[in-house]
Amino acid sequence: MLTLLSSSAWDVLQRRSVFRESTPLAEAGERVERVVTEEYITRVVAMRDAAARNLLITQAYCDLSIEAADLLGSGAAINWCTMAAWASRRAGQSIRGEDLPGQKLVARAAARVPGARLLLDVMRDVSREVGEGNREVFLEVAPAFAGFTRAYRSGDDALAAFFAGFTQGPPERGGQDILRRAFELYLEAARAPAGKHKAELLYAANLHVALQEQTRLQGRIAAAMPGGPTTRVIVTKALLELELGGGTAIHRLGEDLPNGPFGEHLEALEDPELVTFVLRYDADIASTCGSRAERWDSLADRMRFIVELFRLHGSDASLFEEPLGAAEWLARTGRPRPRRPFLSRPPR
């Protein structure tokens, strides 16, 4: 899941001159396309304006999510892009330096503390790390989803070429073995009939993509977290949160997720490979107890939370809604959003 590094503690500080004032992001409105191809992805990641780029990344994840759900025949079962769209929306708030509740109080306190200028420099650095993390994950994962969709519709030869294109090796060394395994699972899910086995394949695929991108982001997340170990525990516990489905769920990353119900067919996991994967991070496979992250800069802590997050929202249809509503898109870009040429409504 994209950049939950976006929820930096320094987001609560008041926006200062290191951030631009909120103005219509006309570049995003001019460049947006609703069919996400590899060529379009390349154009988006080349954009220099991080805020405009993030807007297009968020929209692209949403469109890829719905197209993938259509191809997979998964109904309301989410795929990785479904969650990534909401995480990218959250990243955009940090990139743009937008206000959050309580920021004025924190800002006034910061202004009285020696070294407040340093805090504002940290804000700038965090915004940069979030923007680059948002771009890097999109550059790696979005082409894989777009390529998989195109290859699946073209036949077995195209699929063979698609899978041959992944770089061998673990993500720590620039490899994509985990990402390749994710799409092997998506392919198996696409060919499976509706039911428990299909749901577990989709869940397993989502977790493999999450592990790939969270491993890739480790350095940027660590750089975006302020202070030492104790500060990072406090920040994770008190300040980091993720909003999903237009406010239908708001989760604090330093607190346990609600104890179910899990997504459809995910209450009791059966697939041995999936169970083994989940148990690597979650000792209590029967509930969300202990799902909280102690420190968000810990890969194991993030994965424990993410494993439970994808299971809890595994069939949450609200996540297929547009993270950026029509009114918000118009306000930010200065022009209406083009209509999607494939599915007109989210899966139900």
Coordinates of C-alpha atoms in Angstrom, one line a residue:
M1 CA 0.0 0.0 0.0
L2 CA 1.4 3.2 -1.0
T3 CA 2.9 5.8 1.2
L4 CA 1.5 5.7 4.7
L5 CA 4.7 7.5 5.3
S6 CA 2.5 10.4 4.1
S7 CA 1.0 10.7 7.6
S8 CA 4.0 12.4 9.1
A9 CA 3.8 13.9 12.5
W10 CA 4.9 17.2 11.1
D11 CA 1.7 17.4 9.0
V12 CA 0.1 18.9 12.1
L13 CA 2.4 21.9 12.0
Q14 CA 1.0 25.1 10.4
R15 CA 1.6 25.5 6.7
R16 CA 4.3 28.1 6.1
S17 CA 6.2 29.6 3.2
V18 CA 8.0 26.3 2.4
F19 CA 4.6 25.2 0.9
R20 CA 2.8 27.0 -1.8
E21 CA -0.6 28.4 -1.3
S22 CA -3.5 26.2 -2.5
T23 CA -4.2 27.1 -6.1
P24 CA -6.0 25.1 -8.8
L25 CA -3.6 22.4 -10.1
A26 CA -4.3 23.2 -13.7
E27 CA -1.5 20.9 -15.0
A28 CA -3.3 17.8 -13.5
G29 CA -6.6 18.9 -15.1
E30 CA -4.9 19.3 -18.5
R31 CA -3.0 16.0 -18.4
V32 CA -5.4 13.5 -16.8
E33 CA -6.4 10.4 -18.7
R34 CA -8.9 7.8 -17.5
V35 CA -7.3 4.8 -19.3
V36 CA -4.0 4.1 -17.5
T37 CA -1.4 2.9 -20.0
E38 CA 2.3 2.4 -19.5
E39 CA 2.9 5.4 -21.6
Y40 CA 0.6 7.6 -19.5
I41 CA 2.3 6.4 -16.4
T42 CA 5.7 7.5 -17.8
R43 CA 4.3 10.9 -18.5
V44 CA 2.9 11.3 -15.0
V45 CA 6.1 10.3 -13.2
A46 CA 8.0 12.8 -15.3
M47 CA 6.0 15.7 -13.9
R48 CA 8.0 18.0 -11.7
D49 CA 5.1 19.5 -9.7
A50 CA 4.7 16.9 -6.9
A51 CA 1.2 18.1 -6.0
A52 CA -0.2 17.9 -9.5
R53 CA 1.6 14.6 -10.0
N54 CA 0.0 13.2 -6.9
L55 CA -3.4 14.2 -8.0
L56 CA -3.0 12.2 -11.2
I57 CA -1.4 9.2 -9.3
T58 CA -4.4 9.1 -7.0
Q59 CA -6.8 9.2 -9.9
A60 CA -4.8 6.6 -11.8
Y61 CA -4.9 4.2 -8.9
C62 CA -8.6 4.5 -8.6
D63 CA -9.1 3.8 -12.3
L64 CA -6.7 0.9 -12.3
S65 CA -8.5 -0.5 -9.3
I66 CA -11.9 -0.6 -11.0
E67 CA -10.4 -1.9 -14.2
A68 CA -8.6 -4.7 -12.3
A69 CA -11.7 -5.6 -10.4
D70 CA -13.6 -5.9 -13.7
L71 CA -10.9 -8.1 -15.2
L72 CA -10.5 -10.2 -12.0
G73 CA -14.3 -10.7 -11.7
S74 CA -13.8 -9.9 -8.0
G75 CA -17.0 -7.9 -7.3
A76 CA -16.5 -5.9 -4.2
A77 CA -13.2 -7.6 -3.2
I78 CA -10.5 -5.0 -3.3
N79 CA -7.2 -5.2 -5.1
W80 CA -4.0 -3.4 -4.1
C81 CA -4.8 -0.3 -6.2
T82 CA -8.1 0.1 -4.4
M83 CA -6.2 0.8 -1.1
A84 CA -3.4 2.6 -2.8
A85 CA -5.8 5.3 -4.1
W86 CA -6.8 6.2 -0.6
A87 CA -3.2 6.1 0.7
S88 CA -2.1 8.3 -2.2
R89 CA -4.9 10.8 -1.4
R90 CA -3.5 11.0 2.1
A91 CA 0.0 11.5 0.7
G92 CA -1.3 14.4 -1.3
Q93 CA -2.4 16.2 1.9
S94 CA 1.1 15.9 3.2
I95 CA 2.7 17.0 -0.1
R96 CA 0.4 20.0 -0.3
G97 CA 1.0 20.9 3.4
E98 CA -2.7 21.0 4.1
D99 CA -4.1 21.9 7.5
L100 CA -5.1 19.2 10.0
P101 CA -7.1 19.5 13.2
G102 CA -5.1 20.9 16.1
Q103 CA -2.3 22.3 13.9
K104 CA -2.7 25.9 15.1
L105 CA -2.1 24.9 18.7
V106 CA 1.0 22.9 17.7
A107 CA 2.2 25.6 15.5
R108 CA 2.0 28.3 18.2
A109 CA 3.9 26.0 20.6
A110 CA 6.5 25.3 17.9
A111 CA 7.0 29.0 17.4
R112 CA 8.0 29.4 21.0
V113 CA 10.5 26.6 20.9
P114 CA 14.1 27.4 20.0
G115 CA 14.9 25.8 16.7
A116 CA 11.4 26.2 15.3
R117 CA 13.0 27.0 11.9
L118 CA 14.5 23.5 12.0
L119 CA 11.0 22.1 12.4
L120 CA 9.9 23.9 9.3
D121 CA 12.9 22.5 7.5
V122 CA 11.8 19.1 8.6
M123 CA 8.3 19.8 7.2
R124 CA 9.9 20.6 3.8
D125 CA 12.0 17.4 3.9
V126 CA 9.1 15.3 4.8
S127 CA 7.0 16.7 2.0
R128 CA 9.8 15.9 -0.4
E129 CA 10.2 12.3 0.9
V130 CA 6.4 11.7 0.6
G131 CA 6.3 13.1 -2.9
E132 CA 9.2 10.9 -4.1
G133 CA 7.8 7.8 -2.4
N134 CA 4.5 8.4 -4.0
R135 CA 6.2 8.7 -7.4
E136 CA 8.6 5.7 -7.0
V137 CA 5.9 3.2 -5.9
F138 CA 3.6 4.4 -8.8
L139 CA 6.5 4.0 -11.2
E140 CA 7.0 0.4 -10.2
V141 CA 3.6 -1.0 -9.4
A142 CA 1.2 0.9 -11.8
P143 CA 2.9 -0.3 -15.0
A144 CA 2.6 -3.9 -13.6
F145 CA -1.2 -3.5 -13.2
A146 CA -1.6 -1.8 -16.6
G147 CA 0.6 -4.4 -18.3
F148 CA -1.2 -7.3 -16.6
T149 CA -4.6 -6.0 -17.8
R150 CA -3.3 -5.6 -21.3
A151 CA -1.6 -9.0 -21.4
Y152 CA -4.5 -10.9 -19.8
R153 CA -6.8 -9.6 -22.6
S154 CA -4.3 -10.5 -25.3
G155 CA -3.8 -14.1 -24.4
D156 CA -1.2 -16.6 -23.1
D157 CA 1.8 -15.4 -25.2
A158 CA 1.3 -11.8 -23.9
L159 CA 1.1 -13.1 -20.4
A160 CA 4.3 -15.1 -20.8
A161 CA 6.0 -12.0 -22.0
F162 CA 4.5 -10.0 -19.1
F163 CA 5.9 -12.3 -16.5
A164 CA 9.3 -12.5 -18.2
G165 CA 9.6 -8.8 -17.8
F166 CA 10.0 -8.8 -14.0
T167 CA 13.5 -8.3 -12.6
Q168 CA 14.8 -11.3 -10.6
G169 CA 15.8 -10.9 -7.0
P170 CA 14.4 -9.6 -3.7
P171 CA 13.2 -6.0 -3.5
E172 CA 16.0 -5.0 -1.1
R173 CA 18.4 -5.6 -4.1
G174 CA 16.2 -4.0 -6.8
G175 CA 14.4 -7.3 -7.6
Q176 CA 10.7 -8.0 -8.3
D177 CA 10.3 -11.6 -7.3
I178 CA 7.6 -10.7 -4.7
L179 CA 5.8 -8.5 -7.2
R180 CA 5.9 -11.3 -9.9
R181 CA 4.4 -13.7 -7.3
A182 CA 1.6 -11.2 -6.7
F183 CA 0.6 -11.2 -10.3
E184 CA 0.8 -15.0 -10.5
L185 CA -1.7 -15.0 -7.7
Y186 CA -3.9 -12.3 -9.4
L187 CA -3.9 -14.5 -12.6
E188 CA -4.9 -17.5 -10.6
A189 CA -7.7 -15.5 -9.0
A190 CA -8.9 -14.2 -12.3
R191 CA -9.4 -17.8 -13.5
A192 CA -10.9 -19.1 -10.3
P193 CA -14.7 -19.2 -9.7
A194 CA -16.3 -16.9 -7.1
G195 CA -15.9 -18.1 -3.6
K196 CA -13.4 -18.5 -0.8
H197 CA -10.5 -19.7 -2.8
K198 CA -10.7 -16.7 -5.1
A199 CA -11.0 -14.3 -2.2
E200 CA -7.9 -15.8 -0.5
L201 CA -5.9 -15.6 -3.8
L202 CA -6.8 -11.9 -4.1
Y203 CA -5.9 -11.2 -0.5
A204 CA -2.6 -13.0 -0.9
A205 CA -1.8 -11.1 -4.1
N206 CA -2.6 -7.8 -2.3
L207 CA -0.2 -8.6 0.5
H208 CA 2.6 -9.5 -1.9
V209 CA 2.3 -6.1 -3.6
A210 CA 2.2 -4.4 -0.2
L211 CA 5.4 -6.2 0.9
Q212 CA 7.2 -5.2 -2.3
E213 CA 6.3 -1.5 -2.0
Q214 CA 6.8 -1.3 1.7
T215 CA 10.3 -2.8 1.4
R216 CA 11.1 -0.4 -1.4
L217 CA 9.9 2.6 0.7
Q218 CA 11.8 1.6 3.9
G219 CA 14.5 4.3 3.5
R220 CA 12.1 7.1 2.6
I221 CA 9.7 6.2 5.5
A222 CA 12.6 6.2 7.9
A223 CA 13.8 9.5 6.6
A224 CA 10.3 11.0 6.9
M225 CA 9.8 10.0 10.5
P226 CA 11.1 12.6 13.0
G227 CA 13.3 12.2 16.0
G228 CA 14.7 9.1 17.7
P229 CA 13.1 5.8 18.7
T230 CA 11.1 7.2 21.6
T231 CA 9.8 10.1 19.5
R232 CA 8.8 7.8 16.7
V233 CA 6.8 5.6 19.0
I234 CA 4.9 8.6 20.3
V235 CA 4.4 9.9 16.7
T236 CA 3.0 6.6 15.6
K237 CA 0.7 6.3 18.6
A238 CA -0.7 9.8 18.7
L239 CA -0.6 11.3 15.2
L240 CA -0.6 8.9 12.3
E241 CA -3.9 8.0 10.7
L242 CA -5.5 6.9 7.4
E243 CA -9.0 7.8 6.2
L244 CA -10.7 5.4 3.9
G245 CA -13.9 5.4 1.9
G246 CA -14.5 9.2 2.2
G247 CA -14.6 9.0 6.0
T248 CA -16.4 5.7 6.4
A249 CA -13.3 4.5 8.3
I250 CA -10.5 6.4 10.0
H251 CA -7.8 4.2 11.4
R252 CA -5.0 5.4 13.8
L253 CA -1.9 3.5 12.8
G254 CA -0.7 3.2 16.4
E255 CA -4.0 1.6 17.6
D256 CA -5.4 -1.9 16.9
L257 CA -7.8 -2.1 14.1
P258 CA -11.5 -2.8 14.9
N259 CA -12.0 -6.5 15.6
G260 CA -13.9 -7.5 12.4
P261 CA -15.8 -8.6 10.7
F262 CA -13.2 -9.4 8.1
G263 CA -13.9 -9.2 4.4
E264 CA -16.1 -11.8 2.8
H265 CA -14.5 -15.3 2.9
L266 CA -11.6 -14.1 4.9
E267 CA -12.8 -14.9 8.4
A268 CA -11.0 -18.2 8.6
L269 CA -8.0 -18.5 6.3
E270 CA -7.3 -21.9 4.7
D271 CA -4.7 -21.5 1.9
P272 CA -1.4 -22.8 3.3
E273 CA 0.8 -20.2 1.5
L274 CA -1.5 -17.4 2.6
V275 CA -1.6 -18.6 6.2
T276 CA 2.2 -18.8 6.3
F277 CA 2.6 -15.3 4.9
V278 CA 0.1 -13.8 7.4
L279 CA 1.8 -15.6 10.4
R280 CA 5.1 -14.0 9.5
Y281 CA 3.7 -10.7 10.7
D282 CA 0.5 -11.5 12.7
A283 CA 0.7 -13.9 15.6
D284 CA -3.0 -13.7 16.3
I285 CA -4.5 -14.8 13.0
A286 CA -8.0 -15.0 14.3
S287 CA -8.4 -11.3 15.3
T288 CA -7.0 -7.8 14.9
C289 CA -5.6 -7.9 18.4
G290 CA -2.0 -6.6 18.3
S291 CA -2.4 -5.1 14.8
R292 CA -1.2 -1.7 15.8
A293 CA 2.2 -0.4 14.7
E294 CA 4.5 0.5 17.5
R295 CA 6.9 2.4 15.2
W296 CA 5.8 3.2 11.6
D297 CA 9.5 3.2 10.5
S298 CA 9.6 -0.5 11.3
L299 CA 8.9 -2.7 8.2
A300 CA 7.6 -5.5 10.4
D301 CA 5.3 -3.1 12.3
R302 CA 3.9 -1.7 9.0
M303 CA 3.3 -5.1 7.5
R304 CA 1.5 -6.3 10.6
F305 CA -0.9 -3.4 10.3
I306 CA -1.3 -3.7 6.6
V307 CA -1.9 -7.4 6.7
E308 CA -4.9 -6.8 9.0
L309 CA -6.0 -3.7 7.1
F310 CA -6.4 -5.5 3.8
R311 CA -8.2 -8.4 5.5
L312 CA -10.6 -6.1 7.4
H313 CA -11.5 -4.1 4.3
G314 CA -11.2 -7.1 1.9
S315 CA -14.7 -6.6 0.5
D316 CA -15.4 -3.0 1.4
A317 CA -17.2 -1.5 -1.6
S318 CA -16.8 2.0 -0.3
L319 CA -13.2 1.9 -1.2
F320 CA -14.1 1.8 -4.9
E321 CA -15.6 5.3 -4.7
E322 CA -13.5 8.2 -6.1
P323 CA -11.0 9.4 -3.5
L324 CA -11.3 12.8 -5.1
G325 CA -14.9 13.7 -5.6
A326 CA -16.1 15.7 -8.6
A327 CA -16.4 18.9 -6.6
E328 CA -12.9 18.5 -5.2
W329 CA -11.4 17.7 -8.5
L330 CA -13.0 20.8 -10.1
A331 CA -11.8 23.0 -7.2
R332 CA -8.2 21.7 -7.4
T333 CA -7.8 21.6 -11.2
G334 CA -10.2 24.3 -12.5
R335 CA -11.9 21.9 -14.9
P336 CA -14.4 18.9 -14.7
R337 CA -12.9 15.5 -14.6
P338 CA -13.3 13.4 -17.8
R339 CA -15.7 10.5 -17.6
R340 CA -14.3 7.0 -17.3
P341 CA -14.7 5.1 -20.6
F342 CA -15.1 1.6 -19.1
L343 CA -17.1 0.9 -16.0
S344 CA -19.4 3.7 -15.1
R345 CA -19.9 2.6 -11.5
P346 CA -17.7 1.0 -8.8
P347 CA -18.1 -2.7 -8.1
R348 CA -20.8 -3.8 -5.7

